[in-house]
Amino acid sequence: MADALYWIVPIAGIAAVLFALYLARDVLSRDAGPQAMQDVADTIREGAVAFIKRQYTTIGLLALAGAVVIGVVIALVETEKVADTGTFGTALGIRTGGAFLLGAACSMACGIIGMLVSVRANVRVASAARRSLVEAVQVAMRGGAVSGFLVVALSLLGVWSIFAINGGLSGGQSTHDAPFLIVGYGFGASFVALFAQLGGGIYTKAADVGSDLVGKVEAGIPEDDPRNAGVIADLVGDNVGDCAGRGADLFESTAAENIGAMILGGGVYLLAQKAGWSHPEAWIFFPLVVRAFGLLSTIVAMFFIRGREDENPMNILNRGYWVTTILSALSLAFITNVMMGSTGTTTGDNGIATWVYFFGAGVVGLATSIAFVYITQFYTAGSFRPVREIAEASKTGPATNIISGMSVGFETTAVTAITIAFALLASNWLGAHSGLGSVGGVFGTAVATMGMLMTTAYVLAMDTFGPITDNAGGIAEFSRAEAGARDITDRLDAVGNTTKALTKGYAIASASLAAFLLFSAYIDKVNLILQRQIDAGTRTIQQGLMTSVNLADVNVFVAALIAAMLVYFFSSLAIRAVGTTAQAIIVEVRRQFREIPGIMDYTGRPDYARVVDITTRAALKEMMLPGIVAVATPIVVGLLLGYQAVAGMLMVGTIAGVLLATVLNNGGGAWDNAKKYIESGNLKDENGNVLGKGSNAHAAAVVGDTVGDPFKDTAGPSLHVLVKLLATITLVLAPLFIR
Amino acid sequence: MADALYWIVPIAGIAAVLFALYLARDVLSRDAGPQAMQDVADTIREGAVAFIKRQYTTIGLLALAGAVVIGVVIALVETEKVADTGTFGTALGIRTGGAFLLGAACSMACGIIGMLVSVRANVRVASAARRSLVEAVQVAMRGGAVSGFLVVALSLLGVWSIFAINGGLSGGQSTHDAPFLIVGYGFGASFVALFAQLGGGIYTKAADVGSDLVGKVEAGIPEDDPRNAGVIADLVGDNVGDCAGRGADLFESTAAENIGAMILGGGVYLLAQKAGWSHPEAWIFFPLVVRAFGLLSTIVAMFFIRGREDENPMNILNRGYWVTTILSALSLAFITNVMMGSTGTTTGDNGIATWVYFFGAGVVGLATSIAFVYITQFYTAGSFRPVREIAEASKTGPATNIISGMSVGFETTAVTAITIAFALLASNWLGAHSGLGSVGGVFGTAVATMGMLMTTAYVLAMDTFGPITDNAGGIAEFSRAEAGARDITDRLDAVGNTTKALTKGYAIASASLAAFLLFSAYIDKVNLILQRQIDAGTRTIQQGLMTSVNLADVNVFVAALIAAMLVYFFSSLAIRAVGTTAQAIIVEVRRQFREIPGIMDYTGRPDYARVVDITTRAALKEMMLPGIVAVATPIVVGLLLGYQAVAGMLMVGTIAGVLLATVLNNGGGAWDNAKKYIESGNLKDENGNVLGKGSNAHAAAVVGDTVGDPFKDTAGPSLHVLVKLLATITLVLAPLFIR
């Protein structure tokens, strides 16, 4: 039975890819609306494709260079370290470089395909909105699900293939060693994700901020108004930043976490093998099987996205989410029972079967995911205290709006950290009491992470739903569609804002749970190398293995300090990049207002393409510095301060990155929704008069919204990637840091 | 010779107190100006005294309760742990509670006396400004130095007395144990500092923000205009926040760091005793002697504060600072030579004498202090890139001003962290090569901290110079003094802004260096208890001592996460408190404008006292929640997760706190000076026209300045205290966390 489960992995992966193709076909077969809509959509698509082409060419070249460098470094270092014949090092170098390239290629493929679908889904959603809310929701969600399924399935298939190629399926020692050979794949994915998220994030927010400032603030024309030459760039930005960027982010999460969990599974494997359990390798396969069932659950859930025309669209999406969650929980019970039941037939504390403890840990993960959905809603949705507080503060001007928003952003770290702490402690406790001892504790946190990530495909579909509906609204506005259609796209857009915020909360929670298991994987990897050195006689037994990451050691402390600083410094560079790029847009739009006659009375057509082009070039230029700083810092610290210091950097960098991302994401979301709260007429002065659009309070709230843009859509999401990059980079380059 | 040096400690302490009295007498003997000035000054003084009375009554009661609780807890826990007769525990409880009370009382005395002098110095500076710039500088600096000397001298005398009372002077085992008995003193000082800084910080910024918003923004009258009922509260705020608050902060620093260094000295002492060196106890006395010479150097430097009338006042202050630094360096050479030369006559690596290495470590500390002075100037002074960048961004409105300021704030962490990292690594390297092994490494960082803190009295005098001159400017404006006097007070006020920013940089750097030695002290303390338990048979030898703080342990990791979160959450509460209090002021001033006839044409007198009273009550109420959160969190974490987790909390809390404080202090300072940069006419549009006061760019810069106020003067400085509170609270309560 457990044997049969191994084959579910490629089957589910291929099924999900096929299902994604089916969804893509379905979306493309829908009616694309009147010519006016198609024209706008074509312009957006051209801009997005142009950006993606250039961006992925740049990233592809960087990845190629990265693969070569990593391959050579690993080949040289490993040769030296193991004092081997040299063959082992060279082979490992080639394998690692190849895995890196494959990871990079898969991540790029996901980004490109997902984006190509979403820039075609947007107009079809706008068109469907002329007829039916439910149909519009379905088209947007299916368009988003193409990305969702591809990301998770390709990540799963990639990891499985490399695992298979490296003899992972054969059982025995190579099954134990194979996961270490996949780390290059994770690093490749992180590397692409970093630049995709940075470039896309800078593009989208620079276009947003730039065209708002020059259009809404300076020229006094509405948002998404066709007279503003920056508007198309803004709509392009939704696709390249939110779709492609977040897709790469979560591709990386799932890849890195699969790998981390498999390496940890290796620890249990050794234990199980020694004890003579049947199928000890089940522990290594386990993470992949869980992921496969998550995919299958999501496929089923896609058929539950239906509802009434007068229903809140969020309810329709929530229905599918709950179906995914419940099916995931059920399959988790099945998987843990079969795979962990058959292995050792051990029982944990109080005579309860081992699998029950791990099932519990998986449920903790699913529950954490649900908790984050509601936490994010509380902090960023309009009807709760935080957003109301910011809206009230807007009455006394932009300064108090900003102070209040920062205070809310800072506050959100509390419940975030406490939830993560609870999830870690609970899943660790469950694992530690499962009968496997301390190895079980860490594996418990791994199972929680896997449980949490079972719903990734669905969450990602909801996320991509955001930019698709945002675009649909823009297309409806731009093509001056009928009021009914615009009303529906407005409602979907509001829901899209919420789902985008949810995904960020989800990404943060998964990053922090995953980080803890990636640390453990790092320690395992370091010890593997140290043990080899001891065996080879190049290291004394007294020097021993790495048993702790000692913060009281001055090198570790300094590395931790540098890591926490890196998080701020990287965010500073990302935020500044948005400002610089936005300036370029402002200058160009101003020039067009001045030099192209007739723009203001709609008789002259602005040169949209030129703004798109300028933004593309500026964003790609600006993404380089933060990207390089992120990649170089852990390497420099590792070379100067050694492998223990790197572990400290990894852990404290994760803590600092997760919390700052929380501040930036939630602060930005709350500012955004405080503005919407005022626009919906919810704010009143002391005499009960509504302070809506056009009031000073609204003007103050617009300032907050603009400040929040680069926080929540550039720096925040890039920090998720940074955190995981720290983990994969150190896993791959660990041999370099051991002296 | 070394023996004689021990007595320099009480002598220098008493000399400094006498010198402070002399300075106070000198300041008070100066002419207090015309009646109009005296009237304003009297009103400010009354408000400040009223606030301080109430605040210190509240804090005093809290401290009394704290002392009792701590005494009882220590008595109970220690009795149980050592399985002793009970006497030891009770005696220790009484001693610790008593030390706590003494620390609290000394800190309160410093705050009160310093403030009483500064509210009398302000009007004398305003009066002197009618005659001479140099005289005004001297009066302000002498007024500030009263605080400076008292803070350092009382902290030194307090530590010395408890050390002496506990048999520290007798040599032998009690000399080694005595420093552990002083930790209560440090905790008492931290406890008072936390509430003093929070209450004062909330008061000063709420008054500033509230009266600016209601006066400058709403009513359109200038800053410090007597028609604004909130203006006196604003001037009172300078005294209670900047003087009393920062005094308590640095009192705590010097006390906590003396104690930490002495505990570390105990480690070297044991080594030296075993090796049979003469005067092994010199290592424990060393920190106090260094501090004493720092005081003497500062006394000499006070006589070098002189210059020309047309000189930049900053140069006059810098002259004294350099004299202090050079004398400190020279005396450091002398002290290390005498005290470390006479002990072991060992030599370090390369045959260089041990004392030379430690002298080097001390110089690293002094150099770090100088580096921070220049780093802070670069980031917050008007002529450099960061401030110019923010001013330029103000052209496109408040949103870009805020984005740019946040980006600068984030950026400042880079050079801060790198400088601290360098100081830690360098001083640790020097200590480790001094011939004392790894104990020497940690002691090296301790010596660097001591070197850095030799100039504390002078730095604190420069800091208090800030609010005194700020007040003098307000008094001159308010009493409509002649233009020449106002011109001088404006120049002094600008310098005061810089010196206030410098002190914060200095406080941060010293907090982070000190934190590292306080960790080590914590580990020593825990091991002392564990060893006692092993000796008493209540703990097995296998369980062993604490040798590392293992971040890979899930409890430690969770504690670290909570610590980093605490820093944000605490700041959120502090910032929100300012907003809430400012709202109370706005409502009251609006009421007065409406209800008191003739305010606007100067015929009606606003009710200043009522605003002062409302602010006082609100600020004291609002300081409670953040204060309690700060004190309770480490205790709860320690009780739930144990002593190793607390160590992780301490270290990561320090890193997170220091960096967030850097962001808040420097971001706030840069916003403030970007506004001043524009007001001075340095910003021009593309056609070369000056964008000064009244321009949109200036309005945008005012928003940034207001946002920065609670960052740099409430949350940032309170974080310094929080970091040190974490250290002292865990040192005192360590026995509680050991199960």
PDB file of N, CA, C and O in Angstrom, chain B residues 209-236:
ATOM      1  N   VAL B 209       3.126  67.277  18.559  1.00  0.00           N
ATOM      2  CA  VAL B 209       2.264  66.942  17.432  1.00  0.00           C
ATOM      3  C   VAL B 209       0.899  67.597  17.589  1.00  0.00           C
ATOM      4  O   VAL B 209       0.369  68.217  16.660  1.00  0.00           O
ATOM      5  N   GLY B 210       0.335  67.487  18.787  1.00  0.00           N
ATOM      6  CA  GLY B 210      -1.006  68.021  19.023  1.00  0.00           C
ATOM      7  C   GLY B 210      -1.039  69.523  18.800  1.00  0.00           C
ATOM      8  O   GLY B 210      -1.907  70.039  18.076  1.00  0.00           O
ATOM      9  N   SER B 211      -0.079  70.275  19.397  1.00  0.00           N
ATOM     10  CA  SER B 211      -0.185  71.722  19.257  1.00  0.00           C
ATOM     11  C   SER B 211       0.201  72.180  17.853  1.00  0.00           C
ATOM     12  O   SER B 211      -0.342  73.163  17.359  1.00  0.00           O
ATOM     13  N   ASP B 212       1.085  71.435  17.174  1.00  0.00           N
ATOM     14  CA  ASP B 212       1.384  71.779  15.781  1.00  0.00           C
ATOM     15  C   ASP B 212       0.164  71.599  14.893  1.00  0.00           C
ATOM     16  O   ASP B 212      -0.149  72.447  14.063  1.00  0.00           O
ATOM     17  N   LEU B 213      -0.514  70.456  15.060  1.00  0.00           N
ATOM     18  CA  LEU B 213      -1.647  70.165  14.184  1.00  0.00           C
ATOM     19  C   LEU B 213      -2.765  71.181  14.373  1.00  0.00           C
ATOM     20  O   LEU B 213      -3.346  71.672  13.416  1.00  0.00           O
ATOM     21  N   VAL B 214      -3.022  71.512  15.645  1.00  0.00           N
ATOM     22  CA  VAL B 214      -4.157  72.393  15.900  1.00  0.00           C
ATOM     23  C   VAL B 214      -3.764  73.856  15.662  1.00  0.00           C
ATOM     24  O   VAL B 214      -4.607  74.671  15.278  1.00  0.00           O
ATOM     25  N   GLY B 215      -2.490  74.190  15.865  1.00  0.00           N
ATOM     26  CA  GLY B 215      -2.050  75.571  15.679  1.00  0.00           C
ATOM     27  C   GLY B 215      -1.596  75.853  14.257  1.00  0.00           C
ATOM     28  O   GLY B 215      -2.254  76.565  13.504  1.00  0.00           O
ATOM     29  N   LYS B 216      -0.454  75.231  13.879  1.00  0.00           N
ATOM     30  CA  LYS B 216       0.116  75.517  12.560  1.00  0.00           C
ATOM     31  C   LYS B 216      -0.814  75.094  11.434  1.00  0.00           C
ATOM     32  O   LYS B 216      -1.048  75.832  10.490  1.00  0.00           O
ATOM     33  N   VAL B 217      -1.347  73.857  11.530  1.00  0.00           N
ATOM     34  CA  VAL B 217      -2.104  73.314  10.406  1.00  0.00           C
ATOM     35  C   VAL B 217      -3.533  73.835  10.374  1.00  0.00           C
ATOM     36  O   VAL B 217      -3.995  74.354   9.360  1.00  0.00           O
ATOM     37  N   GLU B 218      -4.219  73.763  11.518  1.00  0.00           N
ATOM     38  CA  GLU B 218      -5.637  74.148  11.505  1.00  0.00           C
ATOM     39  C   GLU B 218      -5.836  75.659  11.561  1.00  0.00           C
ATOM     40  O   GLU B 218      -6.542  76.227  10.739  1.00  0.00           O
ATOM     41  N   ALA B 219      -5.193  76.306  12.565  1.00  0.00           N
ATOM     42  CA  ALA B 219      -5.467  77.724  12.784  1.00  0.00           C
ATOM     43  C   ALA B 219      -4.517  78.614  11.978  1.00  0.00           C
ATOM     44  O   ALA B 219      -4.749  79.811  11.840  1.00  0.00           O
ATOM     45  N   GLY B 220      -3.433  78.024  11.454  1.00  0.00           N
ATOM     46  CA  GLY B 220      -2.514  78.787  10.619  1.00  0.00           C
ATOM     47  C   GLY B 220      -1.695  79.818  11.378  1.00  0.00           C
ATOM     48  O   GLY B 220      -1.290  80.830  10.819  1.00  0.00           O
ATOM     49  N   ILE B 221      -1.400  79.562  12.669  1.00  0.00           N
ATOM     50  CA  ILE B 221      -0.529  80.472  13.411  1.00  0.00           C
ATOM     51  C   ILE B 221       0.833  79.799  13.594  1.00  0.00           C
ATOM     52  O   ILE B 221       0.930  78.578  13.545  1.00  0.00           O
ATOM     53  N   PRO B 222       1.908  80.619  13.771  1.00  0.00           N
ATOM     54  CA  PRO B 222       3.263  80.023  13.791  1.00  0.00           C
ATOM     55  C   PRO B 222       3.497  79.109  14.994  1.00  0.00           C
ATOM     56  O   PRO B 222       2.715  79.100  15.947  1.00  0.00           O
ATOM     57  N   GLU B 223       4.607  78.364  14.903  1.00  0.00           N
ATOM     58  CA  GLU B 223       5.048  77.517  16.008  1.00  0.00           C
ATOM     59  C   GLU B 223       5.373  78.421  17.203  1.00  0.00           C
ATOM     60  O   GLU B 223       5.795  79.556  17.023  1.00  0.00           O
ATOM     61  N   ASP B 224       5.200  77.897  18.404  1.00  0.00           N
ATOM     62  CA  ASP B 224       5.536  78.624  19.632  1.00  0.00           C
ATOM     63  C   ASP B 224       4.782  79.943  19.761  1.00  0.00           C
ATOM     64  O   ASP B 224       5.232  80.848  20.468  1.00  0.00           O
ATOM     65  N   ASP B 225       3.646  80.093  19.065  1.00  0.00           N
ATOM     66  CA  ASP B 225       2.875  81.337  19.180  1.00  0.00           C
ATOM     67  C   ASP B 225       2.068  81.312  20.475  1.00  0.00           C
ATOM     68  O   ASP B 225       1.406  80.318  20.772  1.00  0.00           O
ATOM     69  N   PRO B 226       2.110  82.410  21.266  1.00  0.00           N
ATOM     70  CA  PRO B 226       1.448  82.387  22.585  1.00  0.00           C
ATOM     71  C   PRO B 226      -0.072  82.218  22.516  1.00  0.00           C
ATOM     72  O   PRO B 226      -0.697  81.917  23.533  1.00  0.00           O
ATOM     73  N   ARG B 227      -0.674  82.389  21.316  1.00  0.00           N
ATOM     74  CA  ARG B 227      -2.127  82.222  21.236  1.00  0.00           C
ATOM     75  C   ARG B 227      -2.533  80.749  21.312  1.00  0.00           C
ATOM     76  O   ARG B 227      -3.674  80.415  21.562  1.00  0.00           O
ATOM     77  N   ASN B 228      -1.568  79.862  21.040  1.00  0.00           N
ATOM     78  CA  ASN B 228      -1.856  78.435  21.041  1.00  0.00           C
ATOM     79  C   ASN B 228      -1.733  77.897  22.470  1.00  0.00           C
ATOM     80  O   ASN B 228      -0.646  77.912  23.052  1.00  0.00           O
ATOM     81  N   ALA B 229      -2.827  77.414  23.001  1.00  0.00           N
ATOM     82  CA  ALA B 229      -2.828  76.960  24.391  1.00  0.00           C
ATOM     83  C   ALA B 229      -1.926  75.745  24.606  1.00  0.00           C
ATOM     84  O   ALA B 229      -1.556  75.427  25.735  1.00  0.00           O
ATOM     85  N   GLY B 230      -1.546  75.058  23.520  1.00  0.00           N
ATOM     86  CA  GLY B 230      -0.713  73.870  23.662  1.00  0.00           C
ATOM     87  C   GLY B 230       0.778  74.164  23.697  1.00  0.00           C
ATOM     88  O   GLY B 230       1.586  73.270  23.950  1.00  0.00           O
ATOM     89  N   VAL B 231       1.154  75.434  23.472  1.00  0.00           N
ATOM     90  CA  VAL B 231       2.570  75.746  23.312  1.00  0.00           C
ATOM     91  C   VAL B 231       3.374  75.523  24.585  1.00  0.00           C
ATOM     92  O   VAL B 231       4.499  75.013  24.546  1.00  0.00           O
ATOM     93  N   ILE B 232       2.791  75.904  25.721  1.00  0.00           N
ATOM     94  CA  ILE B 232       3.528  75.726  26.974  1.00  0.00           C
ATOM     95  C   ILE B 232       3.741  74.228  27.231  1.00  0.00           C
ATOM     96  O   ILE B 232       4.828  73.788  27.636  1.00  0.00           O
ATOM     97  N   ALA B 233       2.726  73.430  26.938  1.00  0.00           N
ATOM     98  CA  ALA B 233       2.877  71.988  27.111  1.00  0.00           C
ATOM     99  C   ALA B 233       4.023  71.476  26.235  1.00  0.00           C
ATOM    100  O   ALA B 233       4.806  70.613  26.649  1.00  0.00           O
ATOM    101  N   ASP B 234       4.132  72.027  25.040  1.00  0.00           N
ATOM    102  CA  ASP B 234       5.216  71.635  24.142  1.00  0.00           C
ATOM    103  C   ASP B 234       6.572  71.963  24.768  1.00  0.00           C
ATOM    104  O   ASP B 234       7.493  71.134  24.769  1.00  0.00           O
ATOM    105  N   LEU B 235       6.694  73.166  25.341  1.00  0.00           N
ATOM    106  CA  LEU B 235       7.968  73.561  25.952  1.00  0.00           C
ATOM    107  C   LEU B 235       8.248  72.745  27.216  1.00  0.00           C
ATOM    108  O   LEU B 235       9.391  72.387  27.501  1.00  0.00           O
ATOM    109  N   VAL B 236       7.196  72.453  27.971  1.00  0.00           N
ATOM    110  CA  VAL B 236       7.365  71.588  29.140  1.00  0.00           C
ATOM    111  C   VAL B 236       7.876  70.222  28.679  1.00  0.00           C
ATOM    112  O   VAL B 236       8.767  69.616  29.278  1.00  0.00           O
TER     113      VAL B 236
END
